[in-house]
Amino acid sequence: MTAPTQNRKLLAWVDDVTRLCTPDHVYWCDGSTAEYARFMDQMVASGMATKLSKRPNSYHFRSHASDVARVEDRTYIASRTKDEAGPTNNWVAPEDLKQTMRGLYAGCMQGRTLYVIPFSMGVIGSPIAKIGVQITDSPYVVVNQHIMTRVGTRVLQALGQDGAFIPCLHSVGAPLKPGEQDVAWPCAPIEKKYIAHFPDESLIWSYGSGYGGNALLGKKCLALRIASVIARREGWMAEHMLILRLTSPAGKRYHIAAAFPSACGKTNLAMLRPTIPGWTCECVGDDIAWMKIGPDGRLRAINPEAGFFGVAPGTSYKSNPMAMDTIRENSIFTNCVVTGQGDIWWEDMGVPCEGGTDWKGNPWTPGKGEKGAHPNARFTAPARQCPVICPDWEDPAGVPIDIFIFGGRRTQVMPLVHEALDWDHGVFMGATAASEPTAAALDVKAKLRRDPMAMLPFCGYNVADYWQHWFDMGDKLGAKAPKIFYVNWFRKSPDGKWLWPGFGENGRVLKWMCERTDGKVQGQTTPIGRMPADGEFDLTGLPMSKAEWDELMRVDLGAFKAELTDLDDYMAQFGSRLPARMRAQVASYKQRLGD
Ligand code: OXD
Ligand code: MN
């Protein structure tokens, strides 16, 4: 196939990789629907995919049982020095890592096709967008990238002869000997998997995994790890945040960006259906926000992605009706149950299932004792199919952010909502956010982990420098900086019951934030921040007793104090790189707690 571009750097890179990986064929993706259909037909024929008779143009894939989630232990930030990567990232000297990986890449595409996927993160032409090119030997990656990014010929046109792009090299790491039969989900064993980032040259090398964030390199690798480094250098922000627009009964619009650790309900909040009368919500993005200061001095956010790669289990008409409607057609499902009727199913989908084939390919019936879908089973669906997608979701200028929210999954201690006393305190709140781990990463064992700004697995440089960048952004934004809040939807009572109904009721929390932003309510100051004053929070129609509300909002100073040792240890790992302003925050926090 002749290359459909004259971009010299791109041609040279594809040539180099072809020589190293020795594929049987090279194919340049054009991004067309015909191409998508052809790949799907091929994968159905080879047994890699199942066409779902109940959902138009939708397919199911089963991964290898060892290749079901991101692998943080195998993810590397290969900056020039270990210190630049910081204590929270795995580091190997770039040349050493390249040497190891070149050894793995040598001949790794034998018997396979090398696909070149030109893609844009953000609408082509947006001043905030960036172009990447992924090379992969996985047709599953190609079809997913078609949904998750903007792929194809238009991107090559935008790139022209000399345009810059971020090279993203990916192989499943499973060469085929002549005549060898392929398996349904080729991948390499865990010790040969590498998800490598070379921030100093904006380069991504991924080897051995075909799954999600390890393999769809535009998402976590480019849009967060590499983009966070570029953003710091260029003075903008690349964050693990959903973006939504909330409109009040009076028609006033508020744009909110919220950071929660993986699998803590970002997609649900992004597609919220508020229960409070007159308030509406539209989704701009569910996972990543790229934000630049606009000509008016406000922070403007775009969603660099074009699709949703959501956690399937738990998604139902109760938890997220808009996601359920989004995935009715043209969607890809991975590691779900395929029912006897030719549909997909997962735990807590809210519909009965008579049985079918589970994510491992075994016959399955409910009550078997084992889960039918993997807890990190996913759907990939076009964002434009979301019934509440914001009409401006592709505005190249982005939407102006009024409010930042941080949070995590805490069954204890953290109240439903509190507000930062000022920008620096908000940075402290984000920096110290903690969560109980979920199924989105294979190898997280801790009971509670601090996940700064939900970026722990995604920050491409030293987290202490990242915090300094947040302080610097606050200085640049001044009075136009978004207000910062912290939420916890997951608190339980001492006898183990959820204290907050969540889902559509979360709109009430957002309403209080908007009213704070407008100065309509004042809140009350507590040692941890501002909280709703008596009567300020709209509980109309909620069957919640005063005692339950008090428990939900209870600030147990003893419990906060008990976490101070952990906080000190956490901060100490950054040594002298810890910003002075963060030290000051820790000191005033302790003082407010009365320590
Ligand atoms: C994701 C994640 O897939 O955060 O979005 O793990
Ligand atoms: Mn995510």
XYZ file of C-alpha atoms and ligand atoms in Angstrom:
602
model
C 0.000 0.000 0.000
C 1.445 3.408 -0.890
C 1.540 5.830 1.983
C -1.217 8.481 1.789
C 1.056 11.196 3.199
C 4.175 13.128 2.335
C 4.995 13.967 5.927
C 8.696 13.208 6.010
C 8.980 12.449 9.704
C 5.971 10.166 9.613
C 7.229 8.255 6.569
C 10.651 7.829 8.131
C 9.181 6.631 11.435
C 6.858 4.102 9.771
C 9.857 2.856 7.744
C 12.008 2.458 10.860
C 9.303 0.606 12.753
C 8.575 -1.636 9.767
C 12.229 -2.615 9.599
C 12.328 -3.317 13.332
C 9.010 -5.144 13.740
C 8.988 -6.949 10.326
C 5.217 -7.128 9.721
C 3.917 -9.041 6.695
C 1.931 -6.004 5.526
C 1.612 -2.285 6.217
C -1.846 -0.675 6.141
C -2.684 3.043 6.501
C -6.083 3.620 8.130
C -8.432 6.057 6.382
C -10.959 6.222 9.249
C -13.960 5.405 7.019
C -17.029 3.461 8.103
C -16.273 0.989 5.295
C -12.880 0.355 6.850
C -14.463 -0.182 10.273
C -16.972 -2.667 8.833
C -14.251 -4.556 6.950
C -12.131 -4.949 10.090
C -15.116 -6.119 12.110
C -16.029 -8.686 9.439
C -12.473 -9.979 9.473
C -12.405 -10.258 13.251
C -15.759 -12.050 13.353
C -14.466 -14.467 10.709
C -11.273 -15.115 12.671
C -13.193 -15.752 15.917
C -11.846 -12.689 17.728
C -15.212 -10.871 17.770
C -18.875 -11.843 18.117
C -21.503 -9.817 16.284
C -24.416 -9.043 18.612
C -27.738 -9.757 16.949
C -29.627 -7.585 19.457
C -27.598 -4.381 19.001
C -27.130 -2.872 15.548
C -23.523 -2.760 14.377
C -22.185 -3.854 17.772
C -19.578 -6.453 18.683
C -18.233 -8.286 21.688
C -14.601 -9.240 22.358
C -13.108 -11.513 24.983
C -9.602 -10.659 26.121
C -7.031 -13.104 27.356
C -7.725 -13.758 31.053
C -4.439 -12.057 32.003
C -5.039 -8.930 29.914
C -8.046 -7.266 31.494
C -6.944 -3.887 32.878
C -4.215 -1.288 33.010
C -0.957 -2.598 34.471
C 0.512 0.095 36.688
C 3.505 -2.013 37.753
C 4.498 -2.297 34.084
C 3.951 1.401 33.278
C 7.096 3.541 33.023
C 7.922 7.209 32.872
C 11.407 7.220 31.362
C 12.442 10.832 31.924
C 16.099 11.833 31.856
C 16.377 11.399 35.614
C 14.466 9.393 38.213
C 13.760 12.582 40.099
C 11.900 14.072 37.157
C 9.576 11.044 37.115
C 9.147 11.335 40.881
C 8.482 8.797 43.610
C 5.035 7.778 42.355
C 6.135 6.629 38.891
C 8.194 3.616 37.781
C 11.376 4.861 36.206
C 14.035 3.282 34.012
C 16.743 5.288 32.208
C 15.383 5.994 28.716
C 18.244 4.340 26.835
C 18.077 1.187 28.993
C 14.343 0.888 28.522
C 14.661 1.466 24.790
C 17.291 -1.245 24.541
C 15.081 -3.764 26.350
C 12.062 -2.823 24.307
C 13.908 -2.794 20.977
C 14.797 -6.408 21.751
C 11.127 -7.195 22.240
C 9.970 -5.233 19.193
C 12.492 -6.966 16.905
C 10.396 -9.184 14.624
C 7.334 -8.826 16.902
C 4.885 -8.217 14.045
C 5.897 -11.239 12.031
C 2.809 -12.855 10.489
C 0.760 -9.737 11.250
C -0.218 -6.436 9.633
C 1.173 -3.141 10.843
C -1.644 -0.586 10.950
C -0.877 3.132 10.884
C -3.601 5.119 12.651
C -3.354 8.914 12.285
C -5.581 10.426 14.976
C -6.490 13.748 16.491
C -7.177 14.330 20.165
C -9.748 17.119 20.046
C -11.478 18.447 16.938
C -9.033 18.922 14.117
C -8.035 22.564 14.031
C -8.843 23.389 17.678
C -6.043 25.435 19.268
C -6.122 22.921 22.131
C -6.070 19.717 19.971
C -3.013 17.541 19.244
C -2.245 14.986 16.565
C -0.876 11.532 17.293
C -0.071 8.584 15.082
C -0.393 5.097 16.494
C 1.284 2.119 14.926
C -0.252 -1.149 16.073
C -0.571 -4.771 15.041
C -4.006 -5.090 16.682
C -7.154 -4.679 14.575
C -9.092 -4.440 17.884
C -7.117 -1.293 18.626
C -7.931 0.092 15.176
C -11.706 -0.209 15.615
C -11.586 1.160 19.161
C -9.492 4.127 18.022
C -12.094 4.811 15.318
C -14.568 5.450 18.150
C -12.314 6.986 20.794
C -10.467 9.478 18.564
C -10.836 11.199 15.208
C -9.014 8.925 12.799
C -7.844 8.976 9.220
C -7.211 10.912 6.073
C -8.426 14.277 7.473
C -5.752 14.026 10.133
C -3.033 13.405 7.553
C -4.265 16.430 5.637
C -4.043 18.564 8.778
C -0.535 17.208 9.366
C 0.706 18.205 5.913
C 4.356 17.737 4.970
C 5.972 19.115 8.071
C 3.332 18.990 10.817
C 4.311 17.562 14.202
C 2.706 14.469 15.693
C 3.172 12.334 18.797
C 4.430 8.866 17.790
C 2.710 6.015 19.641
C 4.115 2.555 18.956
C 2.116 -0.472 20.021
C 2.409 -4.199 19.566
C 0.521 -7.017 21.240
C 3.878 -8.803 21.388
C 2.837 -12.088 19.812
C 4.597 -12.767 16.509
C 3.288 -15.655 14.397
C 5.628 -18.231 12.920
C 4.897 -19.228 9.320
C 1.731 -21.344 9.322
C 1.066 -20.735 13.041
C -2.616 -20.323 13.940
C -3.477 -17.037 15.693
C -5.338 -16.987 19.003
C -8.490 -14.953 19.719
C -6.633 -12.417 21.889
C -2.877 -12.340 21.318
C -0.760 -10.700 24.032
C 2.520 -11.204 25.900
C 2.965 -12.509 29.455
C 2.903 -9.893 32.222
C 6.688 -9.740 32.667
C 7.054 -8.782 29.016
C 4.416 -6.059 29.083
C 5.763 -2.496 28.990
C 3.738 0.696 28.817
C 6.552 3.183 28.308
C 6.603 6.952 28.053
C 9.579 9.067 27.017
C 8.392 12.534 28.069
C 11.486 14.386 26.923
C 10.794 13.419 23.328
C 6.974 13.021 23.570
C 7.187 9.374 22.588
C 5.088 6.358 23.617
C 6.085 2.703 23.314
C 3.643 0.029 24.445
C 4.293 -3.680 24.220
C 2.505 -6.868 25.161
C -1.046 -5.826 26.044
C -4.080 -5.408 23.788
C -6.302 -3.917 26.464
C -7.804 -0.463 27.015
C -5.510 2.084 28.556
C -2.457 -0.078 27.758
C -3.220 -0.208 24.053
C -5.465 2.706 23.023
C -2.529 5.049 23.252
C -4.417 8.292 22.626
C -6.133 8.000 25.991
C -4.089 7.570 29.153
C -0.644 7.529 27.485
C -0.979 10.554 25.212
C -3.881 12.599 26.572
C -2.707 12.325 30.181
C 0.880 11.150 30.731
C 2.542 12.853 27.754
C 0.060 15.753 27.571
C 0.565 16.555 31.275
C 4.257 17.119 30.573
C 3.563 19.262 27.497
C 0.861 21.171 29.381
C 3.235 22.093 32.173
C 5.853 23.242 29.679
C 3.321 25.303 27.710
C 1.249 26.583 30.664
C -2.025 24.653 30.328
C -3.626 21.650 32.041
C -4.222 18.022 31.030
C -6.435 16.453 33.686
C -8.247 13.205 34.461
C -11.587 15.021 34.590
C -15.088 14.741 33.235
C -16.634 17.940 31.883
C -20.323 18.793 32.185
C -22.633 21.737 31.651
C -25.305 22.368 34.262
C -28.126 24.778 33.444
C -30.230 26.364 36.193
C -34.006 26.933 35.966
C -33.184 30.569 35.122
C -31.108 29.382 32.159
C -27.705 30.194 33.653
C -24.951 27.830 32.531
C -22.213 26.451 34.742
C -19.373 24.287 33.456
C -17.918 21.799 35.870
C -14.788 19.650 35.574
C -14.452 16.811 38.077
C -11.592 14.456 38.908
C -12.276 11.068 40.461
C -10.064 8.001 40.478
C -10.770 5.310 37.878
C -14.101 3.511 38.236
C -15.523 5.974 40.810
C -18.504 7.084 38.728
C -17.080 9.796 36.447
C -19.139 8.552 33.503
C -22.276 8.512 35.672
C -21.758 12.082 36.868
C -20.875 13.271 33.354
C -24.301 12.090 32.153
C -26.238 13.100 35.269
C -30.035 13.478 35.154
C -30.675 15.923 38.004
C -33.760 15.124 40.068
C -34.251 18.724 41.223
C -36.872 20.467 39.088
C -35.665 22.799 36.358
C -31.975 21.864 36.447
C -30.514 20.126 33.392
C -27.164 18.600 32.666
C -25.281 17.970 29.420
C -22.146 15.958 28.929
C -18.993 17.373 27.338
C -16.657 14.525 28.283
C -16.377 11.678 30.779
C -12.670 11.104 31.374
C -10.177 13.729 30.218
C -10.083 17.532 30.095
C -7.504 19.651 28.280
C -7.727 23.219 29.492
C -6.105 26.419 28.306
C -6.566 29.986 29.467
C -8.679 31.693 26.783
C -8.523 35.297 25.516
C -10.989 36.306 28.265
C -8.652 34.975 30.968
C -10.941 32.053 31.840
C -10.011 28.409 31.710
C -11.444 26.779 28.571
C -11.829 23.003 28.452
C -12.147 20.527 25.623
C -12.728 16.817 25.747
C -9.882 15.445 23.613
C -11.701 12.148 23.070
C -14.512 11.256 20.664
C -15.938 8.291 22.544
C -16.531 6.740 25.945
C -14.518 3.772 27.182
C -16.680 3.097 30.202
C -16.762 0.474 32.932
C -19.744 -1.749 32.057
C -20.641 -3.582 35.324
C -22.910 -1.401 37.408
C -24.108 0.594 34.399
C -27.910 0.370 34.324
C -30.993 2.445 33.598
C -30.898 3.361 37.290
C -27.239 4.355 37.556
C -26.771 5.865 34.112
C -29.724 5.825 31.690
C -27.914 8.097 29.243
C -24.980 5.685 28.965
C -27.442 2.829 28.418
C -28.979 4.744 25.517
C -25.541 5.677 24.166
C -24.512 2.020 23.838
C -27.603 0.825 21.978
C -25.737 0.597 18.677
C -22.366 1.079 16.974
C -20.603 -0.015 20.159
C -17.856 -2.404 21.164
C -18.072 -4.490 24.322
C -15.183 -6.268 25.966
C -15.338 -9.023 28.600
C -19.098 -9.080 29.167
C -21.567 -11.971 29.131
C -22.954 -12.724 25.651
C -26.505 -13.931 26.247
C -28.220 -16.803 24.472
C -30.272 -14.155 22.636
C -27.213 -12.460 21.190
C -27.068 -9.447 23.483
C -24.559 -8.440 26.153
C -25.085 -8.451 29.894
C -23.159 -7.621 33.051
C -23.634 -7.596 36.796
C -25.978 -4.866 38.055
C -27.236 -4.061 34.576
C -30.732 -4.024 36.057
C -32.179 -6.509 33.562
C -32.597 -10.246 34.026
C -30.303 -12.662 32.215
C -31.132 -16.276 31.570
C -27.535 -17.155 30.851
C -25.055 -17.285 28.053
C -21.292 -17.288 27.706
C -19.194 -15.506 30.313
C -16.179 -13.256 29.759
C -13.891 -16.290 29.851
C -15.888 -18.053 27.108
C -17.513 -20.595 29.438
C -21.224 -21.428 29.644
C -22.715 -19.279 32.374
C -25.970 -18.885 34.251
C -26.791 -16.359 36.980
C -26.185 -17.746 40.429
C -23.243 -19.793 39.181
C -21.219 -18.243 41.959
C -18.790 -16.568 39.602
C -19.264 -13.216 37.960
C -20.320 -13.401 34.328
C -18.639 -10.166 33.271
C -15.158 -9.128 34.374
C -15.433 -6.265 36.930
C -13.424 -4.109 34.497
C -15.496 -5.099 31.436
C -15.887 -2.101 29.158
C -18.023 -0.506 26.494
C -16.621 1.666 23.738
C -19.246 4.006 22.289
C -19.290 7.180 20.175
C -19.823 10.297 22.336
C -22.130 11.787 19.700
C -24.640 8.999 20.452
C -25.137 10.224 24.010
C -28.673 11.697 24.218
C -27.394 14.463 26.514
C -24.181 15.273 24.689
C -23.683 19.028 24.977
C -24.302 20.843 21.661
C -20.948 22.592 22.223
C -18.943 19.462 23.017
C -16.916 19.923 19.844
C -16.521 23.693 20.108
C -12.837 24.181 19.211
C -12.595 26.990 21.791
C -13.774 24.725 24.628
C -16.214 25.562 27.430
C -15.371 28.001 30.291
C -14.861 26.141 33.577
C -16.555 27.593 36.697
C -16.069 24.738 39.160
C -13.519 22.004 39.848
C -14.503 18.966 41.890
C -12.207 16.401 43.478
C -13.282 13.242 45.221
C -12.841 9.572 45.794
C -14.532 6.501 47.127
C -14.524 6.733 50.944
C -16.993 4.690 52.952
C -15.906 6.576 56.068
C -14.669 9.936 57.330
C -15.285 12.196 54.275
C -18.534 14.183 54.300
C -20.706 14.555 51.199
C -19.346 17.952 50.209
C -16.978 20.678 51.306
C -15.487 23.683 49.596
C -11.916 24.906 49.482
C -11.151 28.084 51.432
C -9.151 29.393 48.456
C -7.234 28.112 45.399
C -4.210 26.862 47.346
C -6.429 24.993 49.762
C -8.235 23.479 46.756
C -4.910 22.271 45.385
C -4.227 20.709 48.783
C -7.633 19.004 48.737
C -6.954 17.556 45.284
C -3.421 16.608 46.236
C -4.524 14.656 49.291
C -7.600 13.002 47.754
C -7.800 9.333 48.643
C -9.878 6.424 47.467
C -10.580 2.792 48.111
C -9.204 0.912 45.057
C -11.320 -0.421 42.176
C -10.968 -2.925 39.356
C -9.566 -0.457 36.798
C -5.970 -1.390 37.590
C -4.869 -4.969 38.069
C -2.199 -4.484 40.622
C -3.394 -2.076 43.295
C -3.541 -3.832 46.656
C -3.647 -0.987 49.192
C -6.773 -0.442 51.304
C -6.781 3.258 50.694
C -4.618 5.073 48.271
C -3.887 8.734 47.885
C -4.630 9.628 44.299
C -3.619 13.264 43.747
C -6.152 14.927 41.439
C -6.992 11.312 40.324
C -3.709 11.543 38.390
C -1.563 9.097 40.373
C -1.323 6.578 37.505
C -1.414 9.296 34.838
C 0.938 12.134 35.766
C 3.906 12.034 33.384
C 6.311 13.811 35.759
C 7.079 14.406 39.422
C 3.798 14.930 41.269
C 5.430 17.601 43.455
C 6.204 19.633 40.297
C 2.667 18.959 39.109
C 1.321 20.571 42.288
C 3.573 23.554 41.711
C 2.077 23.770 38.225
C -1.393 23.872 39.796
C -0.294 26.732 42.091
C 1.159 28.558 39.072
C -2.057 28.123 37.109
C -3.977 29.586 40.062
C -1.698 32.636 39.984
C -2.302 33.091 36.260
C -6.068 32.691 36.587
C -6.346 34.982 39.630
C -9.955 35.985 40.301
C -11.084 34.009 37.247
C -9.944 30.696 38.724
C -12.672 28.072 39.139
C -13.955 27.452 42.672
C -12.821 24.100 44.081
C -14.952 21.535 45.947
C -14.501 18.017 47.319
C -17.251 15.382 47.262
C -17.764 11.854 48.519
C -20.845 10.006 47.248
C -19.861 6.789 49.023
C -20.078 7.367 52.763
C -21.707 4.623 54.819
C -23.350 4.703 58.243
C -21.704 2.852 61.150
C -24.075 -0.052 60.375
C -22.915 -0.206 56.750
C -25.760 1.519 54.865
C -25.151 4.048 52.070
C -25.888 7.467 53.489
C -26.395 9.277 50.191
C -28.658 8.042 47.371
C -26.281 9.305 44.688
C -26.963 9.228 40.933
C -29.528 11.895 39.913
C -29.604 13.243 43.474
C -25.996 14.368 43.052
C -27.491 17.309 41.147
C -28.417 18.750 44.553
C -24.746 18.923 45.484
C -23.892 20.634 42.199
C -26.713 23.114 42.802
C -25.213 24.131 46.151
C -21.852 24.607 44.415
C -23.426 26.853 41.778
C -25.138 28.896 44.477
C -21.822 29.270 46.273
C -20.212 30.354 43.012
C -22.869 33.043 42.631
C -22.565 34.063 46.275
C -26.257 33.236 46.832
C -25.423 31.119 49.863
C -22.566 31.601 52.297
C -21.899 28.153 53.756
C -20.159 27.792 57.086
C -16.495 27.439 57.817
C -15.283 24.203 59.385
C -11.702 23.027 59.987
C -11.736 21.105 56.695
C -13.371 23.801 54.543
C -16.717 25.455 53.879
C -19.821 23.323 54.193
C -23.526 24.042 53.664
C -25.002 26.114 56.476
C -28.316 25.028 57.975
C -31.115 25.141 55.407
C -28.837 25.979 52.450
C -28.757 22.552 50.901
C -31.823 21.584 48.855
C -33.190 18.369 50.364
C -36.770 18.941 49.147
C -38.521 15.659 48.496
C -35.658 13.477 49.718
C -36.684 10.937 52.323
C -33.760 11.752 54.596
C -33.992 12.370 58.304
C -32.099 15.166 60.038
C -30.035 12.517 61.850
C -29.038 10.869 58.548
C -28.058 14.216 57.034
C -26.011 15.075 60.119
C -24.219 11.748 59.898
C -23.534 12.266 56.178
C -22.005 15.685 56.862
C -20.296 14.798 60.141
C -16.713 15.998 60.439
C -15.044 13.759 62.963
C -11.899 15.679 63.829
C -10.473 12.644 65.598
C -10.765 10.591 62.403
C -9.116 13.347 60.342
C -6.328 13.647 62.917
C -5.794 9.879 62.802
C -4.839 10.262 59.132
C -2.159 12.892 59.780
C 0.703 10.402 60.099
C -0.231 8.950 56.748
C -0.410 12.474 55.322
C 3.081 13.288 56.631
C 4.528 10.067 55.153
C 2.826 10.760 51.856
C 4.187 14.305 51.641
C 7.652 13.253 52.865
C 8.244 11.068 49.809
C 8.558 14.235 47.699
C 11.435 15.542 49.839
C 12.738 18.979 49.011
C 10.746 19.067 45.780
C 7.521 19.544 47.737
C 6.335 23.106 46.973
C 6.604 25.552 49.870
C 2.944 26.390 49.298
C 2.031 22.736 49.853
C 4.032 22.707 53.105
C 2.133 25.807 54.156
C -1.165 24.076 53.380
C -0.223 21.025 55.453
C 0.744 23.290 58.352
C -2.462 25.321 58.291
C -4.574 22.181 57.880
C -2.995 20.733 61.023
C -3.549 23.979 62.837
C -7.216 24.042 61.838
C -7.643 20.479 63.048
C -6.181 21.613 66.353
C -3.166 19.355 66.125
C -10.100 4.633 32.606
C -9.315 4.613 33.839
O -10.128 3.629 31.870
O -9.237 5.659 34.485
O -10.693 5.683 32.302
O -8.771 3.571 34.213
Mn -10.126 7.335 33.543
